Amino acid sequence: MHVQVVIQSEDGRERTETFPVGRAISIGRHPTCVLRLDSDLVSRQHAVVEPREGSIIVEDVSTNGTIAGDMLLKRNIVEVPYGTPIVVGDFTVFFFPADAQEMHPTAHGAGHGGHPTAMSGSHPAPTHGGATHPPPTFAGPQDPTGALRHAQQHLGSYMGPNPTGQNPAMSGMNGVNGMNGMNGGMPAMNGMHPQGMPTGGPNGMTSPNGVQHAGHPAQHIAPTAPVAAAQQMPVRHMDDSRKKDVELRRDIHKALLEHLDLATIDAKKLDDPSMRPKVLNALRRIVGSMDARIPKEMDRDTLIGELSDEALGLGPLERFLSDPTVSEIMVVDPNTIYIEHNGKIRLSEARFTDDERVRAVIERIVTPLGRRIDESSPLVDARLKDGSRVNAVIKPIALRGSCITIRKFAKVPLTLDKLIGYGTCTAQMALFLTRSVIAKKNIVISGGTGSGKTTLLNVLSGVIPEEERIVTIEDAAELQLKQPHVVSLETRPANLEGRGEYTIRDLVKNALRMRPDRIVVGECRGGEALDMLQAMNTGHDGSLTTTHANSPKEAIARLETLVLMAGVDLPVRAIREQIAGSVHVIVQQSRLSDGSRKIVAISEVIGMERDTGEIETLPIFEFVRTGTGAKGKVIGEFRATGYLPSYLNDFIVMGLVKRGEKYL
């Protein structure tokens, strides 16, 4: 079986290529990519697409993101139907099955609620009312380039029925969940408005906000591969029952405030265990008095529990914070909460009553930390008591409503042994890193967002000898070091008068006056990189930090850029000499397409090339991907490259390795 790939450029030019199904197709501007797109807006390695029978797997590996249908991918993976527009830079790419007969379209049985259910790609064209309807026509005002008509011509009967005769991408959009304003703010892609994009929703289509429309069969993705939550689960719209539910909850909350006068109670006292019984008793009385307004099918105890969480805790987020399988919580708006569950992002059933409750939760998090969030300062970084990192954004920055992102921190810190058990690295790699830390080698951990950089930093910091004085510097304190002599510093934003701000750079400078043996910086993202390099190069060996980059080579370039942000007019060669003389090891951490996190490279910085002036790195260990297994699992192996680091003799001098024993 083969797949046909149609590539459309922004100027309207088009070309077609054919590839076998089952082969991963790398897309980017680098000559080694299977599908090369020559444009400055395309990353060297931008995306990887794996065609399968009935659908395609799209993985973003770029720095700018890839758009699959109506979803912006940022270092994550999604499964979409054939014909979904994949926007890569200024190109739009379509994938179609080259041989329609190989897809074996069949009607599938009834879905939820007795409606027919269309399976993605491999089970299309269900019937509605006993009749099979022709595929809908997409060309029109929303499709000036004819791209969607092109998709229809290739897909043919793979699209589901259209019982209403309407363009399904347009139906139900006006006034649904307040999404019109959002759509108005979304950029048009290659002449197509997001409303005209086919993605895998009802009838083979879904509206940009993923709303499943009443009376239309719902589409399900076959659970044989990683599935995007946004494709499976719709964003909930505000129907009449939902509006009544919100109104009921508001009235109950208002009555609770009046009954217990919670508004006047100190926020710190809300954490008092004695408060919850009082709130629960009050809620039971209030709910009992409003029994006539509560639908019979609604569970009273569940309602009371949810309202008490909103009054005293973090509302619907409480259950996810206590679930060890949930690693990240993402509140898009009061009605939409995504979670990362076992490495995969999916839409949860939880929701807040309204935006006011979300704001209250944000205030509950940031106020004890001495931080603030309001219209003049609409975003904030904070942390929970367990060290979990929190980012919050409110209006006017967040258009859809208050937004919260919580990166959970393990209650029991991970160890190298656990990382080995999870397949993050091998015992050989862990031993080498342990010896490098003890031998006071300066280490930079590089990786993308959510790749596990901070976790690895915490693990490596944990092997620093107990007799050493450690100063940690972070935006939001996450590191959980068990050594007895640890000084933890945390940045502070400016107050209402614009004073009192202390940045990471300020704290790094101050740390140099605190006689540290080691300096551990949570992340270098600005001019503090220069101060960090100077500390590494002036008697503070063994320091550790993280930075955002996709490879060891790019981590070096990133450090160069960050040093320039310090505002010091240094020639590039001087900066490179500083990096080459300061950094010993770069550890590259990545989150792979199946959600697993691995150390994909450990490289030594060996110095500068005389001719080019470039900083040279050589890999010591690498993770080599060899294929894809069941359910999209990444298959590969860790390999030692055979290169022996220049500082191995230090292991012997420090007694970490006996003569004749293996170095690595």
XYZ file of C-alpha atoms in Angstrom:
664
model
C 0.000 0.000 0.000
C 1.233 3.496 -0.855
C 0.362 7.006 0.198
C 0.153 10.035 -2.075
C 1.497 13.311 -0.691
C 0.310 16.631 -2.132
C 2.476 19.640 -1.245
C 1.042 23.122 -1.764
C 3.202 26.210 -1.365
C 1.917 29.615 -0.347
C 2.187 30.956 -3.890
C -0.207 28.255 -5.155
C 2.323 25.870 -6.666
C 1.726 22.176 -6.101
C 3.636 18.930 -6.425
C 2.836 15.299 -5.656
C 5.025 12.484 -4.321
C 4.310 8.851 -3.425
C 5.666 6.850 -0.485
C 5.009 3.368 0.932
C 2.733 3.065 3.975
C 4.553 2.117 7.180
C 7.570 4.252 6.422
C 8.118 7.300 8.634
C 8.358 10.405 6.431
C 10.579 13.126 7.879
C 9.718 16.654 6.728
C 12.099 19.603 6.860
C 14.500 21.755 4.896
C 17.565 19.594 5.582
C 18.703 17.478 2.584
C 18.506 14.292 4.680
C 14.726 14.674 5.157
C 12.544 12.287 3.162
C 10.251 15.174 2.176
C 12.348 18.304 1.753
C 10.629 21.711 1.866
C 13.000 24.526 0.960
C 11.940 27.531 3.050
C 13.358 29.578 5.917
C 10.032 29.100 7.741
C 10.598 25.325 7.800
C 12.903 23.884 10.466
C 15.751 21.590 9.487
C 13.809 18.745 11.068
C 10.223 20.003 11.263
C 7.830 17.039 11.498
C 7.631 13.263 11.114
C 4.547 11.664 9.535
C 3.877 7.942 9.654
C 1.090 6.821 7.284
C -0.949 3.876 8.511
C -3.957 1.990 7.303
C -6.812 4.399 7.892
C -4.941 7.335 9.468
C -1.620 9.132 9.779
C 0.529 9.817 12.848
C 1.929 13.383 12.919
C 4.782 14.291 15.277
C 6.151 17.819 15.608
C 9.931 17.969 16.121
C 10.406 21.665 15.300
C 10.841 24.783 17.401
C 7.937 26.691 15.791
C 5.270 23.992 15.797
C 3.217 22.140 13.202
C -0.511 22.574 12.539
C -2.509 19.374 11.950
C -6.046 20.322 11.001
C -7.048 22.812 13.703
C -4.476 21.677 16.292
C -1.142 23.356 16.924
C 1.421 20.675 17.802
C 4.372 21.654 19.958
C 6.716 18.728 20.458
C 3.824 16.278 20.669
C 2.091 13.670 18.553
C -1.408 13.312 17.111
C -3.347 10.830 14.983
C -5.518 12.363 12.239
C -7.479 11.049 9.236
C -6.156 11.078 5.695
C -6.825 14.410 3.989
C -6.146 16.525 7.088
C -4.132 19.636 6.131
C -0.676 19.547 7.735
C 0.786 23.076 7.818
C 4.599 23.095 7.876
C 5.999 26.621 7.704
C 4.537 28.186 4.563
C 3.579 24.811 3.024
C 0.357 22.818 3.366
C 0.768 19.062 2.969
C -2.015 16.506 2.372
C -1.682 12.728 2.696
C -4.043 10.467 0.749
C -4.229 6.677 0.300
C -2.950 6.044 -3.219
C -5.094 2.918 -3.744
C -8.666 3.327 -2.512
C -9.358 -0.405 -2.745
C -6.747 -1.153 -0.103
C -8.694 0.696 2.577
C -11.608 -1.802 2.669
C -14.345 0.667 3.687
C -17.070 -0.998 5.737
C -19.999 0.192 7.759
C -19.506 -0.022 11.481
C -22.041 -0.819 14.158
C -23.978 1.570 16.345
C -22.099 3.967 18.557
C -23.127 5.780 21.680
C -26.772 6.454 22.114
C -27.688 4.166 19.251
C -26.208 6.403 16.582
C -24.031 4.897 13.890
C -20.362 5.404 14.568
C -17.796 6.179 11.893
C -14.407 4.636 12.478
C -11.401 6.665 11.413
C -10.388 5.856 7.874
C -10.702 2.091 8.047
C -14.457 2.044 8.781
C -15.935 5.038 6.972
C -19.256 5.876 5.393
C -21.811 4.793 7.946
C -25.432 5.242 7.036
C -27.952 7.626 8.492
C -31.599 6.657 8.468
C -30.811 3.586 6.397
C -29.371 5.532 3.472
C -25.771 6.131 2.523
C -25.128 9.770 1.705
C -22.518 11.070 -0.710
C -19.512 12.857 0.710
C -19.985 16.568 1.326
C -18.564 19.225 -0.964
C -16.052 21.535 0.667
C -15.268 24.079 -2.017
C -16.821 27.459 -1.432
C -16.171 30.832 0.161
C -14.157 29.205 2.966
C -12.018 27.265 0.481
C -10.657 29.804 -2.011
C -7.657 27.655 -2.944
C -9.739 24.548 -3.568
C -7.516 22.638 -1.173
C -10.430 21.013 0.591
C -12.101 20.109 -2.690
C -8.784 18.523 -3.602
C -8.925 16.540 -0.367
C -12.463 15.374 -1.128
C -11.489 14.182 -4.595
C -8.753 12.017 -3.125
C -10.705 10.726 -0.145
C -13.951 9.939 -1.925
C -16.035 7.596 0.193
C -13.713 7.819 3.193
C -15.600 10.859 4.397
C -18.638 10.115 6.523
C -22.213 11.018 5.623
C -23.687 14.503 5.730
C -27.332 14.006 6.626
C -28.122 17.695 6.862
C -26.676 18.626 3.509
C -24.677 21.375 5.178
C -20.952 21.863 5.172
C -20.219 20.035 8.429
C -17.219 22.226 9.099
C -19.574 25.203 9.252
C -22.518 23.720 11.153
C -23.089 24.696 14.747
C -20.285 27.257 14.837
C -22.192 30.457 15.428
C -22.348 31.292 19.104
C -21.065 27.887 20.264
C -19.007 28.202 23.449
C -17.985 31.721 22.556
C -15.624 30.327 19.911
C -16.338 32.894 17.211
C -13.951 35.329 18.817
C -11.280 32.673 18.957
C -11.686 31.727 15.334
C -11.495 35.329 14.378
C -8.116 35.481 16.018
C -6.732 32.377 14.305
C -4.539 32.994 11.276
C -5.673 31.838 7.875
C -3.467 29.069 6.553
C -2.782 28.939 2.833
C -6.030 30.713 2.153
C -8.095 28.352 4.292
C -9.973 29.543 7.319
C -9.903 26.984 10.154
C -13.650 26.569 9.712
C -13.035 24.844 6.426
C -10.569 22.258 7.641
C -11.401 18.556 7.644
C -10.320 16.887 10.873
C -11.739 13.696 12.312
C -15.038 14.772 13.840
C -18.691 13.965 13.084
C -19.293 12.805 9.519
C -15.564 12.720 9.016
C -15.460 16.402 9.951
C -15.414 18.539 13.051
C -15.638 22.228 13.696
C -12.469 24.011 14.850
C -13.401 23.778 18.504
C -14.128 20.094 18.142
C -17.862 20.411 18.971
C -19.815 17.253 18.215
C -23.209 18.302 16.870
C -26.448 16.665 17.957
C -27.913 14.226 15.511
C -24.597 13.541 13.795
C -22.703 10.302 14.294
C -19.539 10.676 16.334
C -16.227 9.519 14.969
C -13.876 7.329 16.991
C -10.205 6.680 16.380
C -9.170 3.045 16.464
C -7.165 2.553 19.685
C -4.263 0.823 17.966
C -1.942 3.834 18.017
C -1.351 7.055 19.953
C -4.503 9.121 19.654
C -4.882 12.861 20.050
C -7.323 13.730 22.771
C -8.684 16.656 20.813
C -9.648 14.230 18.043
C -11.504 11.926 20.405
C -13.114 14.295 22.859
C -14.951 17.507 21.945
C -14.604 20.827 23.671
C -17.873 21.164 25.591
C -20.300 23.802 24.434
C -22.636 25.790 26.651
C -25.996 24.162 25.995
C -29.079 24.925 28.089
C -28.400 22.180 30.646
C -24.829 23.378 31.117
C -26.009 26.982 31.584
C -28.506 25.854 34.221
C -25.798 23.829 35.966
C -23.465 26.855 36.060
C -26.261 29.079 37.384
C -27.084 26.514 40.094
C -23.469 26.224 41.208
C -23.083 29.993 41.335
C -26.153 30.343 43.532
C -24.936 27.587 45.872
C -21.501 29.201 46.098
C -23.070 32.614 46.780
C -25.200 31.102 49.561
C -22.092 29.431 51.013
C -20.209 32.740 51.084
C -23.101 34.367 52.931
C -23.510 31.437 55.320
C -19.872 31.121 56.392
C -18.632 34.554 55.314
C -15.678 32.895 53.553
C -14.718 36.144 51.856
C -13.521 37.607 55.172
C -11.573 34.523 56.276
C -7.798 34.679 55.955
C -6.636 32.582 53.001
C -4.198 30.725 55.271
C -7.062 29.586 57.525
C -8.814 27.940 54.574
C -6.158 25.220 54.776
C -7.143 24.450 58.355
C -8.539 20.865 58.462
C -11.384 22.071 60.682
C -12.778 24.204 57.851
C -13.801 21.335 55.561
C -16.413 19.789 57.913
C -17.980 23.243 58.379
C -18.116 23.814 54.617
C -19.508 20.328 53.924
C -22.264 20.725 56.525
C -23.194 24.132 55.154
C -23.260 22.805 51.587
C -25.512 19.898 52.581
C -28.041 22.317 54.063
C -27.864 24.652 51.065
C -28.160 21.810 48.525
C -31.091 20.404 50.503
C -32.880 23.746 50.356
C -32.365 23.885 46.571
C -33.327 20.273 45.940
C -36.114 21.239 43.531
C -33.587 22.901 41.191
C -31.170 19.972 41.149
C -31.728 17.442 38.325
C -32.703 13.983 39.564
C -29.811 12.329 37.709
C -27.218 14.561 39.430
C -25.414 12.925 42.349
C -25.754 15.214 45.393
C -22.620 13.955 47.147
C -20.512 14.527 44.037
C -21.897 18.055 43.680
C -21.133 18.836 47.336
C -17.608 17.429 47.021
C -16.863 19.484 43.900
C -18.195 22.693 45.453
C -16.192 22.163 48.644
C -13.034 21.695 46.562
C -13.751 24.976 44.788
C -14.364 26.748 48.094
C -11.318 25.429 49.971
C -8.933 23.853 47.498
C -8.105 23.926 43.823
C -11.515 22.809 42.620
C -11.606 20.081 39.950
C -7.797 20.033 39.865
C -7.634 18.348 43.267
C -8.307 14.861 41.889
C -5.549 15.209 39.278
C -3.036 16.493 41.812
C -3.585 13.342 43.870
C -3.382 11.024 40.847
C 0.228 9.804 40.420
C -0.409 8.843 36.774
C -1.189 12.488 35.856
C 1.992 14.476 35.212
C 0.580 17.723 33.820
C -2.693 19.647 34.149
C -3.697 22.235 31.549
C -6.752 24.460 32.094
C -7.561 26.022 28.707
C -10.719 27.745 29.952
C -13.233 27.044 32.753
C -14.966 24.442 30.605
C -11.900 22.705 29.139
C -9.232 20.917 31.189
C -6.606 18.703 29.557
C -4.307 16.345 31.444
C -1.170 14.430 30.555
C -1.928 10.868 31.621
C 0.856 8.281 31.338
C 2.680 10.500 28.848
C -0.363 11.213 26.636
C -2.471 14.371 26.584
C -6.254 13.927 26.717
C -9.319 16.002 27.471
C -10.730 15.330 30.930
C -14.356 15.409 32.052
C -13.564 17.938 34.798
C -14.500 21.600 34.573
C -14.822 24.726 36.685
C -18.107 26.462 37.409
C -16.968 29.675 35.723
C -13.947 31.894 35.136
C -14.384 33.507 38.541
C -13.671 30.142 40.200
C -10.533 29.689 38.090
C -9.322 33.142 39.153
C -9.987 32.224 42.789
C -7.832 29.088 42.441
C -5.011 31.121 40.896
C -5.175 33.637 43.743
C -5.143 30.758 46.236
C -1.890 29.509 44.698
C 0.039 32.773 44.250
C -1.006 34.830 47.303
C 0.903 32.741 49.930
C 4.031 33.117 47.776
C 3.842 36.904 47.822
C 3.066 37.052 44.125
C 0.194 38.765 42.397
C -1.866 38.458 39.251
C -4.233 41.113 37.899
C -5.023 42.966 34.679
C -1.803 44.989 34.948
C 0.251 41.837 35.558
C -1.791 39.090 33.849
C 0.686 36.205 34.043
C 2.616 34.629 36.867
C 4.920 31.707 37.649
C 4.410 30.006 41.000
C 4.571 26.615 42.714
C 2.425 24.422 44.904
C 3.435 23.189 48.351
C 4.726 19.925 46.893
C 7.000 21.801 44.475
C 4.770 21.400 41.393
C 5.362 24.247 38.955
C 2.430 26.523 38.078
C 1.989 29.038 35.279
C -1.188 31.114 35.180
C -2.476 33.588 32.591
C -5.667 35.646 32.808
C -7.532 38.089 30.611
C -6.773 40.200 28.617
C -3.802 38.011 27.646
C -5.785 34.737 27.768
C -8.660 35.339 25.361
C -10.775 32.299 26.249
C -10.546 32.771 29.996
C -8.117 32.173 32.827
C -5.531 29.538 31.933
C -3.528 27.359 34.339
C -0.680 24.972 33.549
C 0.617 22.757 36.352
C 3.721 20.616 35.898
C 3.477 18.117 38.740
C 6.530 17.212 40.728
C 6.935 13.699 42.062
C 6.185 13.464 45.775
C 8.981 10.914 46.041
C 12.016 12.251 44.137
C 13.242 10.032 41.331
C 16.629 8.354 41.501
C 19.011 7.147 38.836
C 17.921 3.588 39.549
C 14.316 4.528 38.797
C 15.337 6.321 35.589
C 17.143 3.160 34.510
C 14.003 1.158 35.288
C 11.877 3.544 33.231
C 14.233 3.153 30.272
C 15.442 6.770 30.394
C 19.068 5.639 30.313
C 21.247 2.592 30.888
C 23.181 1.672 34.025
C 26.381 2.419 32.124
C 25.189 5.957 31.284
C 23.987 6.553 34.851
C 27.353 5.464 36.262
C 29.215 7.797 33.911
C 27.000 10.760 34.820
C 27.350 10.016 38.545
C 31.128 9.947 38.286
C 31.108 13.148 36.211
C 29.090 14.991 38.869
C 31.309 13.780 41.712
C 34.408 14.673 39.654
C 33.079 18.270 39.477
C 32.421 18.452 35.768
C 30.191 21.318 34.652
C 27.065 19.833 33.081
C 24.373 21.452 30.938
C 21.125 19.499 30.495
C 19.465 20.385 27.202
C 16.001 19.500 25.935
C 12.556 20.660 24.911
C 9.591 21.625 27.057
C 8.332 18.692 29.110
C 11.295 16.496 28.185
C 12.335 15.911 31.807
C 15.226 18.376 32.151
C 14.358 19.499 35.671
C 13.769 15.920 36.801
C 17.201 14.884 35.537
C 18.764 18.007 37.091
C 17.230 17.049 40.428
C 18.526 13.473 40.129
C 22.073 14.512 39.208
C 22.130 17.187 41.925
C 21.243 14.460 44.400
C 24.604 12.716 43.905
C 26.646 15.776 44.889
C 28.665 14.810 48.000
C 27.003 15.784 51.282
C 30.000 17.719 52.586
C 29.724 20.335 49.838
C 27.828 23.639 50.051
C 25.197 23.883 47.316
C 23.343 27.027 46.210
C 20.268 26.425 44.050
C 18.678 29.223 42.003
C 15.261 28.849 40.386
C 12.285 30.828 39.104
C 9.966 28.563 41.074
C 11.664 26.265 43.585
C 11.352 22.671 42.353
C 14.628 21.000 43.269
C 14.348 18.594 46.185
C 17.919 18.068 47.359
C 18.485 15.948 50.457
C 22.012 17.139 51.267
C 22.313 18.965 54.605
C 24.079 22.096 53.306
C 21.745 23.501 50.643
C 20.812 27.178 50.184
C 17.720 27.554 47.988
C 17.109 30.908 46.282
C 13.997 31.841 44.320
C 13.370 34.814 42.028
C 10.861 37.494 42.975
C 8.802 39.714 40.665
C 8.432 43.444 41.127
C 5.798 44.762 43.531
C 2.963 47.178 42.682
C 5.422 50.084 42.640
C 7.692 48.224 40.214
C 10.362 47.625 42.841
C 11.852 44.654 44.618
C 12.419 42.436 41.576
C 15.193 39.850 41.813
C 16.002 37.923 38.647
C 17.996 34.734 38.193
C 20.920 36.879 37.100
C 20.775 38.878 40.333
C 20.740 35.665 42.344
C 23.633 34.111 40.386
C 25.745 37.186 41.054
C 24.841 37.065 44.734
C 25.535 33.317 44.930
C 29.163 33.966 43.999
C 29.497 35.885 47.274
C 28.069 33.002 49.317
C 31.122 30.714 49.066
C 29.357 27.922 47.166
C 31.047 24.672 46.228
C 28.349 24.112 43.612
C 25.836 26.383 41.903
C 22.724 24.741 40.455
C 20.584 26.988 38.242
C 17.136 25.657 37.370
C 17.261 27.070 33.856
C 19.403 29.534 31.923
C 17.117 31.572 29.691
C 18.764 35.012 29.650
C 21.845 37.036 30.490
C 22.484 34.934 33.598
C 24.194 32.463 31.237
C 27.248 34.760 31.173
C 27.447 34.864 34.967
C 26.947 31.105 35.116
C 29.805 30.498 32.668
C 32.065 32.837 34.621
C 31.230 30.958 37.825
C 32.025 27.632 36.144
C 35.319 29.023 34.912
C 36.446 30.666 38.166
C 36.601 27.981 40.797
C 32.996 26.740 40.936
C 33.421 23.526 38.994
C 30.687 20.943 39.229
C 27.885 23.422 38.544
C 24.746 22.280 36.761
C 22.010 24.000 34.762
C 19.431 23.369 32.031
C 18.529 25.116 28.795
C 16.071 24.679 25.932
C 17.626 23.149 22.804
C 17.072 20.183 20.493
C 20.619 18.827 20.329
C 24.018 19.316 22.003
C 25.151 21.428 19.039
C 22.080 23.640 19.331
C 22.618 23.880 23.097
C 26.007 25.486 22.408
C 24.405 27.970 19.996
C 21.698 28.655 22.583
C 24.300 29.475 25.242
C 26.007 31.875 22.809
C 22.698 33.678 22.251
C 21.941 33.858 25.975
C 25.367 35.358 26.720
C 24.681 38.086 24.158
C 21.440 38.852 26.030
C 23.550 39.935 29.010
C 24.144 43.237 27.215
C 27.923 42.887 27.317
C 29.625 43.687 24.021
C 31.760 40.563 23.624
C 33.102 39.177 20.333
C 31.677 35.803 19.345
C 35.096 34.156 19.605
C 35.465 35.311 23.222
C 32.027 33.895 24.052
C 32.886 30.572 22.446
C 36.197 30.407 24.292
C 34.292 30.989 27.533
C 31.819 28.185 26.745
C 34.542 25.788 25.588
C 36.537 26.450 28.761
C 33.560 26.181 31.104
C 31.178 23.451 29.965
C 32.401 19.862 30.081
C 29.329 17.756 29.313
C 26.006 18.315 27.543
C 23.229 15.838 28.329
C 20.428 15.852 25.751
C 17.016 14.861 27.123
C 14.009 14.303 24.831
C 10.390 13.303 25.030
C 9.749 10.848 22.210
C 6.620 10.353 20.137
C 5.225 7.642 22.434
C 5.447 9.941 25.449
C 8.578 8.323 26.903
C 11.460 10.504 28.080
C 15.001 9.418 27.318
C 18.549 10.702 27.455
C 19.242 10.627 23.719
C 22.831 11.885 23.865
C 25.673 12.537 26.282
C 28.410 14.616 24.634
C 31.691 16.131 25.743
C 32.667 19.680 24.779
C 36.235 19.167 23.603
C 37.195 22.716 22.614
C 37.260 25.032 19.600
C 38.320 24.228 16.082
C 41.238 26.433 15.101
C 40.151 27.010 11.515
C 36.433 27.686 11.907
C 36.258 28.854 15.507
C 33.312 26.511 16.083
C 32.899 24.699 19.377
C 33.328 20.973 18.858
C 31.385 18.280 20.711
C 31.771 14.523 20.509
C 29.056 12.040 21.571
C 29.868 9.502 24.279
C 26.466 7.793 24.380
C 23.547 7.986 21.957
C 20.022 6.616 21.700
C 19.421 5.191 18.227
C 15.803 4.746 17.176
C 15.320 1.611 15.085
C 11.559 1.496 14.543
C 8.033 1.816 15.896
C 6.229 -0.957 17.758
C 2.661 -1.623 18.800
C 0.591 1.424 19.806
C 3.314 3.721 18.485
C 5.935 2.605 21.005
C 9.393 3.836 20.094
C 11.896 1.027 19.534
C 15.599 1.728 19.823
C 18.749 1.136 21.817
C 21.367 3.057 23.765
C 24.848 2.791 22.303
C 28.298 3.809 23.465
C 29.978 5.527 20.517
C 33.449 4.299 21.447
C 34.758 7.804 22.153
C 36.502 8.028 25.544
C 36.163 11.421 27.270
C 39.336 13.406 27.853
C 38.835 13.571 31.626
C 38.609 9.836 32.382
C 41.926 10.010 34.225
C 40.187 12.289 36.774
C 38.034 9.316 37.778
C 41.180 7.392 38.773
C 42.768 10.372 40.550
C 39.614 10.887 42.635
C 39.315 7.180 43.438
C 36.118 6.726 41.475
C 37.678 4.037 39.285
C 40.393 1.577 40.167
C 43.111 0.855 37.666
C 42.038 -1.877 35.329
C 38.344 -1.266 36.044
C 36.005 -0.096 33.283
C 35.814 3.693 33.001
C 32.241 3.846 31.739
